[in-house]
Amino acid sequence: MKIAVVQFPGTNCEHETLVAARSAGLSGEIFRWNRPAEELSDFDGYIIPGGFSYQDRLRAGAIASKEPVMESLREEAADGKPIIGICNGFQILVESGLLPGLGGVDVALAQNVMVSKGEIVRRGFYCAWTTLRHEAPPERCSGSFLLKKGDLVRMPLAHAEGNLVTVDEDLMERLNEENQVIFRYCDEGGWVEDEFPVNVNGSLESIAAICNPEGNVLGMMPHPERSSFAWQLPPTDPGKSAGDMGSPGPGRRIFESMKRYIEVRR
Amino acid sequence: MKINLRIWLKIPDAEAATVKNTLLRRMGYEDALEGLGKERLWSIEVDDSVADPGDLARRLARELVNENKESYAASVDSIEFEGGYIPVKVGLHIEDGEAVSAQNRLRNRLGFDMVRGVERSVIWKLALKSEKPEKTAEEIAERLLINPHKDFYEIMT
């Protein structure tokens, strides 16, 4: 099972994302944006990692979304192959219309606005460990295929524009009804609260990740590759491993899910 | 009254170059787009009682413009564009945190008590040779320059 980690100018998480994918049993390589796009069809799945594609010029993800590789990824997605966009990768998938995948650019990932007790307490870039609650049934989505509804996963995030907004008043109802909301930010006990610091960026209904209607394309703001090994966890986390460098961390479940999704699809 | 500060880079504008390249090389506007420029626009609502808006504009520019790398032009109330391009104004229709911060900074830290509101936007200057340049500018705005879930645009001719 070979995956492509798609790298644009300004992407900066491609190496650790590939390491995390390999730790889950996937093989693959970094696929630079200027390779012939049709070569993407040789792969079984795709990850668009985090970073600042094109220096976030115009707005995060907007320029990368117009690259020929994205047109090829659209075709591969239509074939049912899995795509996971992490952080800037999520922003690119939103700008390209692949997420939430309803026919156009259906949402925006706007600047973070942290709200507590009715007041804006902070804006912009934020970096923290967060807990995600899995909101969909098992096997709904390629990147959370192995997770049960209600499972909690710890991973860090680091972004300035992850605040999911829309002018479509019916969109949230549709995403909820179709189980396209995959992760919500929650506290360590799994409680979702629409207030900072639990809702880290002001995102609608504390959304951290969504998938397309078919479930093969997932976009998430937090970074699973940064908690794929237990040693990456913060010192206070009981799951932290200091000795065994290969011991899995919670983020690895995302990559293991992708692997399982590819196996089942075959 | 409203003081407008149009600000542009003296050095090459990499963002404008990237947007132009994307339109030409990725989006099929090689026959329509002749040139593209970018300006930042601060529109600052101030008390009508301000006696010398020109002087106030200069003092505001000292805070909002980095003259080591940027130039600016100030005007009161209306904005006159030079012609030869379609100016497309793009801003946020959701709350603009940077504009709110700028207003707080000007009023509460820097003593500009006369400031009543601050708006921030970008002017994309599209030199177009299509038959209907305004229509083409609208299309470019909707296909690339904005995400309608957070941005608005306005053709300013």
JSON list of N, CA, C and O in Angstrom, two decimals, chain A residues 117-144:
[
{"chain": "A", "resi": 117, "resn": "LYS", "atom": "N", "xyz": [-16.99, 33.26, 27.71]},
{"chain": "A", "resi": 117, "resn": "LYS", "atom": "CA", "xyz": [-18.00, 34.04, 28.43]},
{"chain": "A", "resi": 117, "resn": "LYS", "atom": "C", "xyz": [-18.46, 35.25, 27.61]},
{"chain": "A", "resi": 117, "resn": "LYS", "atom": "O", "xyz": [-18.56, 36.37, 28.13]},
{"chain": "A", "resi": 118, "resn": "GLY", "atom": "N", "xyz": [-18.67, 35.02, 26.34]},
{"chain": "A", "resi": 118, "resn": "GLY", "atom": "CA", "xyz": [-19.21, 36.07, 25.49]},
{"chain": "A", "resi": 118, "resn": "GLY", "atom": "C", "xyz": [-18.20, 37.11, 25.03]},
{"chain": "A", "resi": 118, "resn": "GLY", "atom": "O", "xyz": [-18.56, 38.04, 24.32]},
{"chain": "A", "resi": 119, "resn": "GLU", "atom": "N", "xyz": [-16.95, 36.95, 25.41]},
{"chain": "A", "resi": 119, "resn": "GLU", "atom": "CA", "xyz": [-15.95, 37.94, 25.02]},
{"chain": "A", "resi": 119, "resn": "GLU", "atom": "C", "xyz": [-14.84, 37.29, 24.21]},
{"chain": "A", "resi": 119, "resn": "GLU", "atom": "O", "xyz": [-14.45, 36.15, 24.47]},
{"chain": "A", "resi": 120, "resn": "ILE", "atom": "N", "xyz": [-14.32, 38.04, 23.26]},
{"chain": "A", "resi": 120, "resn": "ILE", "atom": "CA", "xyz": [-13.17, 37.56, 22.49]},
{"chain": "A", "resi": 120, "resn": "ILE", "atom": "C", "xyz": [-11.94, 37.75, 23.36]},
{"chain": "A", "resi": 120, "resn": "ILE", "atom": "O", "xyz": [-11.61, 38.87, 23.76]},
{"chain": "A", "resi": 121, "resn": "VAL", "atom": "N", "xyz": [-11.29, 36.65, 23.70]},
{"chain": "A", "resi": 121, "resn": "VAL", "atom": "CA", "xyz": [-10.14, 36.73, 24.61]},
{"chain": "A", "resi": 121, "resn": "VAL", "atom": "C", "xyz": [-8.80, 36.61, 23.88]},
{"chain": "A", "resi": 121, "resn": "VAL", "atom": "O", "xyz": [-7.75, 36.87, 24.46]},
{"chain": "A", "resi": 122, "resn": "ARG", "atom": "N", "xyz": [-8.86, 36.20, 22.63]},
{"chain": "A", "resi": 122, "resn": "ARG", "atom": "CA", "xyz": [-7.62, 36.00, 21.90]},
{"chain": "A", "resi": 122, "resn": "ARG", "atom": "C", "xyz": [-7.97, 35.78, 20.42]},
{"chain": "A", "resi": 122, "resn": "ARG", "atom": "O", "xyz": [-9.08, 35.36, 20.10]},
{"chain": "A", "resi": 123, "resn": "ARG", "atom": "N", "xyz": [-7.02, 36.08, 19.55]},
{"chain": "A", "resi": 123, "resn": "ARG", "atom": "CA", "xyz": [-7.22, 35.83, 18.12]},
{"chain": "A", "resi": 123, "resn": "ARG", "atom": "C", "xyz": [-5.93, 35.29, 17.53]},
{"chain": "A", "resi": 123, "resn": "ARG", "atom": "O", "xyz": [-4.86, 35.45, 18.09]},
{"chain": "A", "resi": 124, "resn": "GLY", "atom": "N", "xyz": [-6.06, 34.69, 16.35]},
{"chain": "A", "resi": 124, "resn": "GLY", "atom": "CA", "xyz": [-4.89, 34.37, 15.56]},
{"chain": "A", "resi": 124, "resn": "GLY", "atom": "C", "xyz": [-4.21, 33.07, 15.96]},
{"chain": "A", "resi": 124, "resn": "GLY", "atom": "O", "xyz": [-4.84, 32.15, 16.49]},
{"chain": "A", "resi": 125, "resn": "PHE", "atom": "N", "xyz": [-2.90, 33.02, 15.71]},
{"chain": "A", "resi": 125, "resn": "PHE", "atom": "CA", "xyz": [-2.17, 31.76, 15.84]},
{"chain": "A", "resi": 125, "resn": "PHE", "atom": "C", "xyz": [-2.28, 31.17, 17.24]},
{"chain": "A", "resi": 125, "resn": "PHE", "atom": "O", "xyz": [-2.17, 31.89, 18.24]},
{"chain": "A", "resi": 126, "resn": "TYR", "atom": "N", "xyz": [-2.46, 29.86, 17.29]},
{"chain": "A", "resi": 126, "resn": "TYR", "atom": "CA", "xyz": [-2.56, 29.17, 18.57]},
{"chain": "A", "resi": 126, "resn": "TYR", "atom": "C", "xyz": [-1.93, 27.79, 18.42]},
{"chain": "A", "resi": 126, "resn": "TYR", "atom": "O", "xyz": [-2.13, 27.10, 17.42]},
{"chain": "A", "resi": 127, "resn": "CYS", "atom": "N", "xyz": [-1.16, 27.41, 19.42]},
{"chain": "A", "resi": 127, "resn": "CYS", "atom": "CA", "xyz": [-0.47, 26.13, 19.42]},
{"chain": "A", "resi": 127, "resn": "CYS", "atom": "C", "xyz": [-0.73, 25.46, 20.76]},
{"chain": "A", "resi": 127, "resn": "CYS", "atom": "O", "xyz": [-0.43, 26.05, 21.80]},
{"chain": "A", "resi": 128, "resn": "ALA", "atom": "N", "xyz": [-1.31, 24.28, 20.76]},
{"chain": "A", "resi": 128, "resn": "ALA", "atom": "CA", "xyz": [-1.65, 23.62, 22.02]},
{"chain": "A", "resi": 128, "resn": "ALA", "atom": "C", "xyz": [-1.94, 22.14, 21.78]},
{"chain": "A", "resi": 128, "resn": "ALA", "atom": "O", "xyz": [-2.23, 21.73, 20.66]},
{"chain": "A", "resi": 129, "resn": "TRP", "atom": "N", "xyz": [-1.86, 21.37, 22.85]},
{"chain": "A", "resi": 129, "resn": "TRP", "atom": "CA", "xyz": [-2.37, 20.01, 22.80]},
{"chain": "A", "resi": 129, "resn": "TRP", "atom": "C", "xyz": [-3.88, 20.07, 22.93]},
{"chain": "A", "resi": 129, "resn": "TRP", "atom": "O", "xyz": [-4.42, 20.91, 23.67]},
{"chain": "A", "resi": 130, "resn": "THR", "atom": "N", "xyz": [-4.55, 19.19, 22.22]},
{"chain": "A", "resi": 130, "resn": "THR", "atom": "CA", "xyz": [-6.01, 19.19, 22.28]},
{"chain": "A", "resi": 130, "resn": "THR", "atom": "C", "xyz": [-6.51, 17.75, 22.28]},
{"chain": "A", "resi": 130, "resn": "THR", "atom": "O", "xyz": [-5.81, 16.82, 21.89]},
{"chain": "A", "resi": 131, "resn": "THR", "atom": "N", "xyz": [-7.73, 17.60, 22.75]},
{"chain": "A", "resi": 131, "resn": "THR", "atom": "CA", "xyz": [-8.38, 16.29, 22.71]},
{"chain": "A", "resi": 131, "resn": "THR", "atom": "C", "xyz": [-9.51, 16.36, 21.70]},
{"chain": "A", "resi": 131, "resn": "THR", "atom": "O", "xyz": [-10.26, 17.34, 21.67]},
{"chain": "A", "resi": 132, "resn": "LEU", "atom": "N", "xyz": [-9.61, 15.33, 20.88]},
{"chain": "A", "resi": 132, "resn": "LEU", "atom": "CA", "xyz": [-10.66, 15.27, 19.86]},
{"chain": "A", "resi": 132, "resn": "LEU", "atom": "C", "xyz": [-11.62, 14.13, 20.20]},
{"chain": "A", "resi": 132, "resn": "LEU", "atom": "O", "xyz": [-11.19, 13.06, 20.62]},
{"chain": "A", "resi": 133, "resn": "ARG", "atom": "N", "xyz": [-12.89, 14.40, 20.00]},
{"chain": "A", "resi": 133, "resn": "ARG", "atom": "CA", "xyz": [-13.89, 13.33, 20.18]},
{"chain": "A", "resi": 133, "resn": "ARG", "atom": "C", "xyz": [-14.37, 12.88, 18.81]},
{"chain": "A", "resi": 133, "resn": "ARG", "atom": "O", "xyz": [-14.78, 13.70, 18.00]},
{"chain": "A", "resi": 134, "resn": "HIS", "atom": "N", "xyz": [-14.30, 11.57, 18.60]},
{"chain": "A", "resi": 134, "resn": "HIS", "atom": "CA", "xyz": [-14.74, 11.03, 17.31]},
{"chain": "A", "resi": 134, "resn": "HIS", "atom": "C", "xyz": [-16.26, 11.04, 17.27]},
{"chain": "A", "resi": 134, "resn": "HIS", "atom": "O", "xyz": [-16.92, 10.47, 18.15]},
{"chain": "A", "resi": 135, "resn": "GLU", "atom": "N", "xyz": [-16.82, 11.67, 16.26]},
{"chain": "A", "resi": 135, "resn": "GLU", "atom": "CA", "xyz": [-18.27, 11.93, 16.22]},
{"chain": "A", "resi": 135, "resn": "GLU", "atom": "C", "xyz": [-19.04, 10.99, 15.30]},
{"chain": "A", "resi": 135, "resn": "GLU", "atom": "O", "xyz": [-20.27, 10.99, 15.33]},
{"chain": "A", "resi": 136, "resn": "ALA", "atom": "N", "xyz": [-18.35, 10.24, 14.49]},
{"chain": "A", "resi": 136, "resn": "ALA", "atom": "CA", "xyz": [-19.03, 9.43, 13.47]},
{"chain": "A", "resi": 136, "resn": "ALA", "atom": "C", "xyz": [-18.99, 7.95, 13.85]},
{"chain": "A", "resi": 136, "resn": "ALA", "atom": "O", "xyz": [-18.17, 7.53, 14.67]},
{"chain": "A", "resi": 137, "resn": "PRO", "atom": "N", "xyz": [-19.85, 7.15, 13.25]},
{"chain": "A", "resi": 137, "resn": "PRO", "atom": "CA", "xyz": [-19.77, 5.70, 13.51]},
{"chain": "A", "resi": 137, "resn": "PRO", "atom": "C", "xyz": [-18.50, 5.12, 12.89]},
{"chain": "A", "resi": 137, "resn": "PRO", "atom": "O", "xyz": [-17.90, 5.73, 12.01]},
{"chain": "A", "resi": 138, "resn": "PRO", "atom": "N", "xyz": [-18.10, 3.93, 13.34]},
{"chain": "A", "resi": 138, "resn": "PRO", "atom": "CA", "xyz": [-16.90, 3.30, 12.76]},
{"chain": "A", "resi": 138, "resn": "PRO", "atom": "C", "xyz": [-17.07, 3.11, 11.25]},
{"chain": "A", "resi": 138, "resn": "PRO", "atom": "O", "xyz": [-18.17, 2.94, 10.75]},
{"chain": "A", "resi": 139, "resn": "GLU", "atom": "N", "xyz": [-15.97, 3.18, 10.56]},
{"chain": "A", "resi": 139, "resn": "GLU", "atom": "CA", "xyz": [-15.90, 2.94, 9.12]},
{"chain": "A", "resi": 139, "resn": "GLU", "atom": "C", "xyz": [-16.61, 4.00, 8.28]},
{"chain": "A", "resi": 139, "resn": "GLU", "atom": "O", "xyz": [-16.84, 3.80, 7.10]},
{"chain": "A", "resi": 140, "resn": "ARG", "atom": "N", "xyz": [-16.98, 5.13, 8.91]},
{"chain": "A", "resi": 140, "resn": "ARG", "atom": "CA", "xyz": [-17.62, 6.20, 8.13]},
{"chain": "A", "resi": 140, "resn": "ARG", "atom": "C", "xyz": [-16.61, 6.92, 7.25]},
{"chain": "A", "resi": 140, "resn": "ARG", "atom": "O", "xyz": [-16.95, 7.38, 6.17]},
{"chain": "A", "resi": 141, "resn": "CYS", "atom": "N", "xyz": [-15.37, 7.01, 7.76]},
{"chain": "A", "resi": 141, "resn": "CYS", "atom": "CA", "xyz": [-14.41, 7.89, 7.10]},
{"chain": "A", "resi": 141, "resn": "CYS", "atom": "C", "xyz": [-13.05, 7.20, 7.01]},
{"chain": "A", "resi": 141, "resn": "CYS", "atom": "O", "xyz": [-12.63, 6.51, 7.95]},
{"chain": "A", "resi": 142, "resn": "SER", "atom": "N", "xyz": [-12.36, 7.44, 5.92]},
{"chain": "A", "resi": 142, "resn": "SER", "atom": "CA", "xyz": [-11.08, 6.75, 5.68]},
{"chain": "A", "resi": 142, "resn": "SER", "atom": "C", "xyz": [-10.07, 7.01, 6.80]},
{"chain": "A", "resi": 142, "resn": "SER", "atom": "O", "xyz": [-9.35, 6.11, 7.22]},
{"chain": "A", "resi": 143, "resn": "GLY", "atom": "N", "xyz": [-10.03, 8.24, 7.30]},
{"chain": "A", "resi": 143, "resn": "GLY", "atom": "CA", "xyz": [-9.01, 8.60, 8.28]},
{"chain": "A", "resi": 143, "resn": "GLY", "atom": "C", "xyz": [-9.38, 8.29, 9.72]},
{"chain": "A", "resi": 143, "resn": "GLY", "atom": "O", "xyz": [-8.58, 8.52, 10.63]},
{"chain": "A", "resi": 144, "resn": "SER", "atom": "N", "xyz": [-10.60, 7.77, 9.94]},
{"chain": "A", "resi": 144, "resn": "SER", "atom": "CA", "xyz": [-10.98, 7.37, 11.30]},
{"chain": "A", "resi": 144, "resn": "SER", "atom": "C", "xyz": [-11.71, 6.03, 11.25]},
{"chain": "A", "resi": 144, "resn": "SER", "atom": "O", "xyz": [-12.54, 5.73, 12.10]}
]
